mmCIF file of C-alpha atoms in Angstrom:
data_model
loop_
_atom_site.group_PDB
_atom_site.id
_atom_site.type_symbol
_atom_site.label_atom_id
_atom_site.label_comp_id
_atom_site.label_asym_id
_atom_site.label_seq_id
_atom_site.Cartn_x
_atom_site.Cartn_y
_atom_site.Cartn_z
ATOM 1 C CA LEU A 1 9.000 -40.654 6.427
ATOM 2 C CA LEU A 2 12.079 -39.223 5.637
ATOM 3 C CA HIS A 3 15.350 -41.350 4.940
ATOM 4 C CA ALA A 4 14.240 -44.656 4.581
ATOM 5 C CA SER A 5 15.208 -47.863 2.918
ATOM 6 C CA ALA A 6 14.015 -51.349 2.625
ATOM 7 C CA GLU A 7 13.795 -53.811 -0.003
ATOM 8 C CA THR A 8 10.167 -52.918 -0.798
ATOM 9 C CA GLY A 9 7.700 -50.129 0.255
ATOM 10 C CA GLY A 10 10.710 -47.687 1.111
ATOM 11 C CA GLY A 11 7.964 -45.584 3.422
ATOM 12 C CA ILE A 12 5.425 -48.482 3.734
ATOM 13 C CA SER A 13 4.862 -51.870 2.828
ATOM 14 C CA ILE A 14 0.724 -53.344 2.456
ATOM 15 C CA THR A 15 0.247 -56.698 2.297
ATOM 16 C CA GLY A 16 -3.269 -57.118 3.479
ATOM 17 C CA GLY A 17 -5.806 -55.026 5.339
ATOM 18 C CA THR A 18 -6.726 -51.219 4.839
ATOM 19 C CA ALA A 19 -4.454 -48.489 5.609
ATOM 20 C CA SER A 20 -6.033 -44.647 4.866
ATOM 21 C CA ILE A 21 -3.144 -41.855 4.714
ATOM 22 C CA HIS A 22 -3.595 -38.491 5.128
ATOM 23 C CA ASN A 23 -1.298 -35.255 4.819
ATOM 24 C CA ALA A 24 1.945 -37.088 4.854
ATOM 25 C CA LEU A 25 4.956 -35.940 3.230
ATOM 26 C CA TRP A 26 7.355 -38.833 1.950
ATOM 27 C CA SER A 27 10.916 -38.056 1.328
ATOM 28 C CA ARG A 28 14.363 -39.439 -0.479
ATOM 29 C CA LEU A 29 12.343 -42.743 0.441
ATOM 30 C CA THR A 30 14.270 -45.951 -1.473
ATOM 31 C CA ALA A 31 13.553 -49.268 -1.949
ATOM 32 C CA SER A 32 14.087 -52.399 -4.859
ATOM 33 C CA SER A 33 9.778 -52.201 -5.545
ATOM 34 C CA GLY A 34 8.443 -49.266 -4.449
ATOM 35 C CA GLY A 35 10.604 -46.203 -2.927
ATOM 36 C CA GLY A 36 7.322 -44.642 -1.108
ATOM 37 C CA LEU A 37 4.599 -47.473 -1.329
ATOM 38 C CA SER A 38 4.506 -51.162 -2.438
ATOM 39 C CA ALA A 39 1.114 -52.487 -2.416
ATOM 40 C CA THR A 40 0.297 -56.014 -2.622
ATOM 41 C CA GLY A 41 -3.560 -56.629 -1.078
ATOM 42 C CA GLY A 42 -5.678 -55.054 0.956
ATOM 43 C CA GLN A 43 -7.060 -50.785 0.260
ATOM 44 C CA VAL A 44 -4.595 -48.093 0.147
ATOM 45 C CA SER A 45 -5.880 -44.401 -0.105
ATOM 46 C CA ILE A 46 -3.735 -41.376 0.196
ATOM 47 C CA ARG A 47 -4.776 -37.619 0.439
ATOM 48 C CA HIS A 48 -3.483 -34.748 0.535
ATOM 49 C CA SER A 49 0.380 -36.381 0.793
ATOM 50 C CA VAL A 50 3.839 -35.613 -0.936
ATOM 51 C CA ILE A 51 5.782 -38.430 -1.954
ATOM 52 C CA ALA A 52 9.039 -36.497 -3.158
ATOM 53 C CA ASN A 53 12.806 -37.534 -4.096
ATOM 54 C CA THR A 54 11.846 -41.468 -3.857
ATOM 55 C CA GLU A 55 13.879 -44.038 -5.330
ATOM 56 C CA ALA A 56 12.954 -47.414 -7.213
ATOM 57 C CA VAL A 57 13.986 -49.890 -9.556
ATOM 58 C CA ALA A 58 10.544 -50.368 -10.213
ATOM 59 C CA GLY A 59 7.801 -47.805 -9.466
ATOM 60 C CA ALA A 60 10.156 -45.087 -8.104
ATOM 61 C CA ALA A 61 7.013 -43.438 -6.183
ATOM 62 C CA ILE A 62 4.230 -46.388 -5.431
ATOM 63 C CA ALA A 63 4.173 -50.140 -6.983
ATOM 64 C CA ALA A 64 1.347 -51.898 -6.724
ATOM 65 C CA ALA A 65 1.188 -55.906 -7.504
ATOM 66 C CA GLY A 66 -2.175 -56.036 -6.247
ATOM 67 C CA GLY A 67 -5.204 -54.651 -4.172
ATOM 68 C CA GLU A 68 -6.665 -51.732 -4.306
ATOM 69 C CA VAL A 69 -4.534 -48.243 -4.149
ATOM 70 C CA SER A 70 -6.230 -44.799 -4.920
ATOM 71 C CA ILE A 71 -4.308 -41.594 -4.601
ATOM 72 C CA SER A 72 -6.422 -37.809 -4.141
ATOM 73 C CA ALA A 73 -4.980 -34.588 -3.911
ATOM 74 C CA SER A 74 -1.488 -35.181 -3.740
ATOM 75 C CA MET A 75 1.352 -34.802 -5.553
ATOM 76 C CA ILE A 76 4.477 -37.252 -6.754
ATOM 77 C CA VAL A 77 7.608 -34.978 -7.767
ATOM 78 C CA SER A 78 10.946 -36.122 -8.415
ATOM 79 C CA SER A 79 11.674 -39.884 -8.531
ATOM 80 C CA ALA A 80 14.246 -41.218 -9.650
ATOM 81 C CA GLY A 81 15.400 -44.718 -10.874
ATOM 82 C CA ALA A 82 12.133 -45.414 -12.405
ATOM 83 C CA GLU A 83 8.862 -44.771 -13.256
ATOM 84 C CA ALA A 84 6.977 -43.239 -10.203
ATOM 85 C CA ILE A 85 3.726 -45.559 -10.411
ATOM 86 C CA ALA A 86 4.661 -48.609 -11.868
ATOM 87 C CA ASN A 87 0.697 -50.970 -11.668
ATOM 88 C CA THR A 88 1.338 -54.422 -12.711
ATOM 89 C CA ASN A 89 -2.201 -54.839 -10.590
ATOM 90 C CA PRO A 90 -5.057 -55.370 -13.307
ATOM 91 C CA ALA A 91 -7.198 -53.433 -11.549
ATOM 92 C CA PRO A 92 -6.256 -49.920 -12.530
ATOM 93 C CA MET A 93 -5.033 -47.241 -9.298
ATOM 94 C CA SER A 94 -7.379 -44.189 -9.454
ATOM 95 C CA LEU A 95 -5.682 -40.334 -9.395
ATOM 96 C CA THR A 96 -7.480 -37.533 -8.485
ATOM 97 C CA ASP A 97 -6.265 -34.295 -8.132
ATOM 98 C CA VAL A 98 -2.624 -35.574 -8.564
ATOM 99 C CA LEU A 99 0.220 -32.851 -9.298
ATOM 100 C CA LEU A 100 3.117 -35.195 -11.474
ATOM 101 C CA TRP A 101 6.128 -33.536 -11.526
ATOM 102 C CA ASP A 102 9.886 -34.541 -12.624
ATOM 103 C CA ASN A 103 10.410 -37.892 -12.538
ATOM 104 C CA ALA A 104 13.029 -38.947 -14.123
ATOM 105 C CA GLU A 105 11.499 -42.246 -15.931
ATOM 106 C CA GLY A 106 7.398 -40.919 -16.443
ATOM 107 C CA ALA A 107 4.821 -40.600 -14.537
ATOM 108 C CA TRP A 108 3.258 -44.600 -14.873
ATOM 109 C CA ILE A 109 2.950 -47.985 -16.450
ATOM 110 C CA GLY A 110 0.397 -49.971 -16.263
ATOM 111 C CA ALA A 111 -3.370 -49.477 -15.921
ATOM 112 C CA VAL A 112 -4.182 -46.029 -14.099
ATOM 113 C CA ASP A 113 -7.915 -44.127 -13.675
ATOM 114 C CA ALA A 114 -6.784 -40.277 -13.684
ATOM 115 C CA ALA A 115 -8.890 -37.366 -13.323
ATOM 116 C CA GLY A 116 -7.633 -33.680 -12.687
ATOM 117 C CA LEU A 117 -4.082 -34.380 -13.762
ATOM 118 C CA ILE A 118 -1.698 -31.712 -13.053
ATOM 119 C CA VAL A 119 1.389 -31.210 -14.884
ATOM 120 C CA ASP A 120 3.479 -28.260 -13.852
ATOM 121 C CA ALA A 121 6.192 -27.544 -11.324
ATOM 122 C CA PRO A 122 4.760 -27.617 -7.673
ATOM 123 C CA LEU A 123 6.149 -23.838 -6.281
ATOM 124 C CA PHE A 124 7.414 -24.990 -2.555
ATOM 125 C CA THR A 125 8.670 -22.352 -0.570
ATOM 126 C CA ASP A 126 11.527 -23.903 0.620
ATOM 127 C CA THR A 127 11.858 -27.924 0.796
ATOM 128 C CA MET A 128 16.130 -27.901 1.505
ATOM 129 C CA GLY A 129 14.739 -26.195 4.645
ATOM 130 C CA GLY A 130 11.836 -28.420 5.150
ATOM 131 C CA ASP A 131 9.648 -25.737 4.031
ATOM 132 C CA TRP A 132 7.037 -27.757 2.137
ATOM 133 C CA THR A 133 4.142 -24.985 2.158
ATOM 134 C CA LEU A 134 3.331 -23.862 -1.569
ATOM 135 C CA ARG A 135 3.891 -20.676 -2.510
ATOM 136 C CA SER A 136 1.606 -18.239 -4.355
ATOM 137 C CA GLY A 137 1.159 -18.696 -7.953
ATOM 138 C CA SER A 138 1.408 -22.519 -7.286
ATOM 139 C CA PRO A 139 -1.076 -24.805 -9.576
ATOM 140 C CA GLY A 140 -1.674 -26.892 -6.340
ATOM 141 C CA LEU A 141 -3.542 -23.959 -4.478
ATOM 142 C CA ASP A 142 -7.345 -24.692 -4.561
ATOM 143 C CA ALA A 143 -6.947 -27.573 -6.952
ATOM 144 C CA ALA A 144 -8.748 -30.539 -5.053
ATOM 145 C CA ALA A 145 -12.011 -31.193 -4.191
ATOM 146 C CA GLY A 146 -13.400 -30.387 -0.825
ATOM 147 C CA LEU A 147 -12.633 -26.863 1.497
ATOM 148 C CA ASP A 148 -9.330 -25.929 3.462
ATOM 149 C CA HIS A 149 -9.349 -24.242 6.573
ATOM 150 C CA ASP A 150 -9.639 -20.955 5.210
ATOM 151 C CA GLY A 151 -13.035 -21.698 3.706
ATOM 152 C CA THR A 152 -11.460 -21.964 0.005
ATOM 153 C CA ALA A 153 -11.242 -25.148 -2.318
ATOM 154 C CA ALA A 154 -8.662 -27.446 -1.628
ATOM 155 C CA ASP A 155 -4.954 -27.929 -1.857
ATOM 156 C CA VAL A 156 -3.011 -30.567 -2.947
ATOM 157 C CA GLY A 157 -0.084 -31.424 -1.370
ATOM 158 C CA ILE A 158 -0.177 -31.736 2.817
ATOM 159 C CA PHE A 159 -1.293 -28.567 3.932
ATOM 160 C CA GLY A 160 -4.665 -29.560 2.026
ATOM 161 C CA GLY A 161 -8.044 -30.395 2.981
ATOM 162 C CA SER A 162 -9.862 -30.377 6.375
ATOM 163 C CA ARG A 163 -7.484 -32.742 8.056
ATOM 164 C CA ALA A 164 -4.007 -30.544 7.365
ATOM 165 C CA VAL A 165 -2.193 -28.357 10.265
ATOM 166 C CA GLU A 166 -3.914 -24.722 9.792
ATOM 167 C CA LEU A 167 -1.317 -21.940 8.533
ATOM 168 C CA PRO A 168 -0.768 -19.052 9.927
ATOM 169 C CA ASP A 169 -1.694 -15.534 8.955
ATOM 170 C CA ASP A 170 1.773 -14.256 10.014
ATOM 171 C CA ASP A 171 1.580 -10.831 8.876
ATOM 172 C CA GLY A 172 -2.411 -10.538 9.813
ATOM 173 C CA ASP A 173 -3.114 -9.531 6.032
ATOM 174 C CA GLY A 174 -5.528 -12.258 5.854
ATOM 175 C CA TYR A 175 -3.955 -14.553 3.664
ATOM 176 C CA VAL A 176 -2.497 -17.451 4.630
ATOM 177 C CA TYR A 177 1.495 -18.526 5.097
ATOM 178 C CA GLY A 178 2.684 -19.107 2.036
ATOM 179 C CA ARG A 179 -0.655 -17.109 0.251
ATOM 180 C CA ASP A 180 1.091 -13.601 0.024
#
């Protein structure tokens, strides 16, 4: 999802049902509430994704007012206008192996259960050029549960986990793109 805006959920608005989102990039999304995602009901699971450069008055990246939201092996970076996550739901939002960085008004407000948080620069290769792979030395490399295609611990972000697009080893040195 790129360059979208809406009243609620600049990328997605969930009011019920079940949504499972894997290996997705959400960038430059805006809304009044939930720059990337607004959840008012249902169950939402986000895995191995990047939510970047989102903006909202409440929940610059994610606003939850109901339902269940869980985020794992993902990154929430460079949100503006409000805290990255606003959870007004009494049920805690679950964050596991999530990298939070450069969110203008802080990480979150409301109930959040967090485990394995990474608070460091993600070190993307070239986001301005559209390259969201992680550079060598990124704290997101091998930082999540599960395995990547190369058999190492899963990376945090869109190129991590078993459902990710497999990165090539263009120079034949035994390391995939971004790890040289």
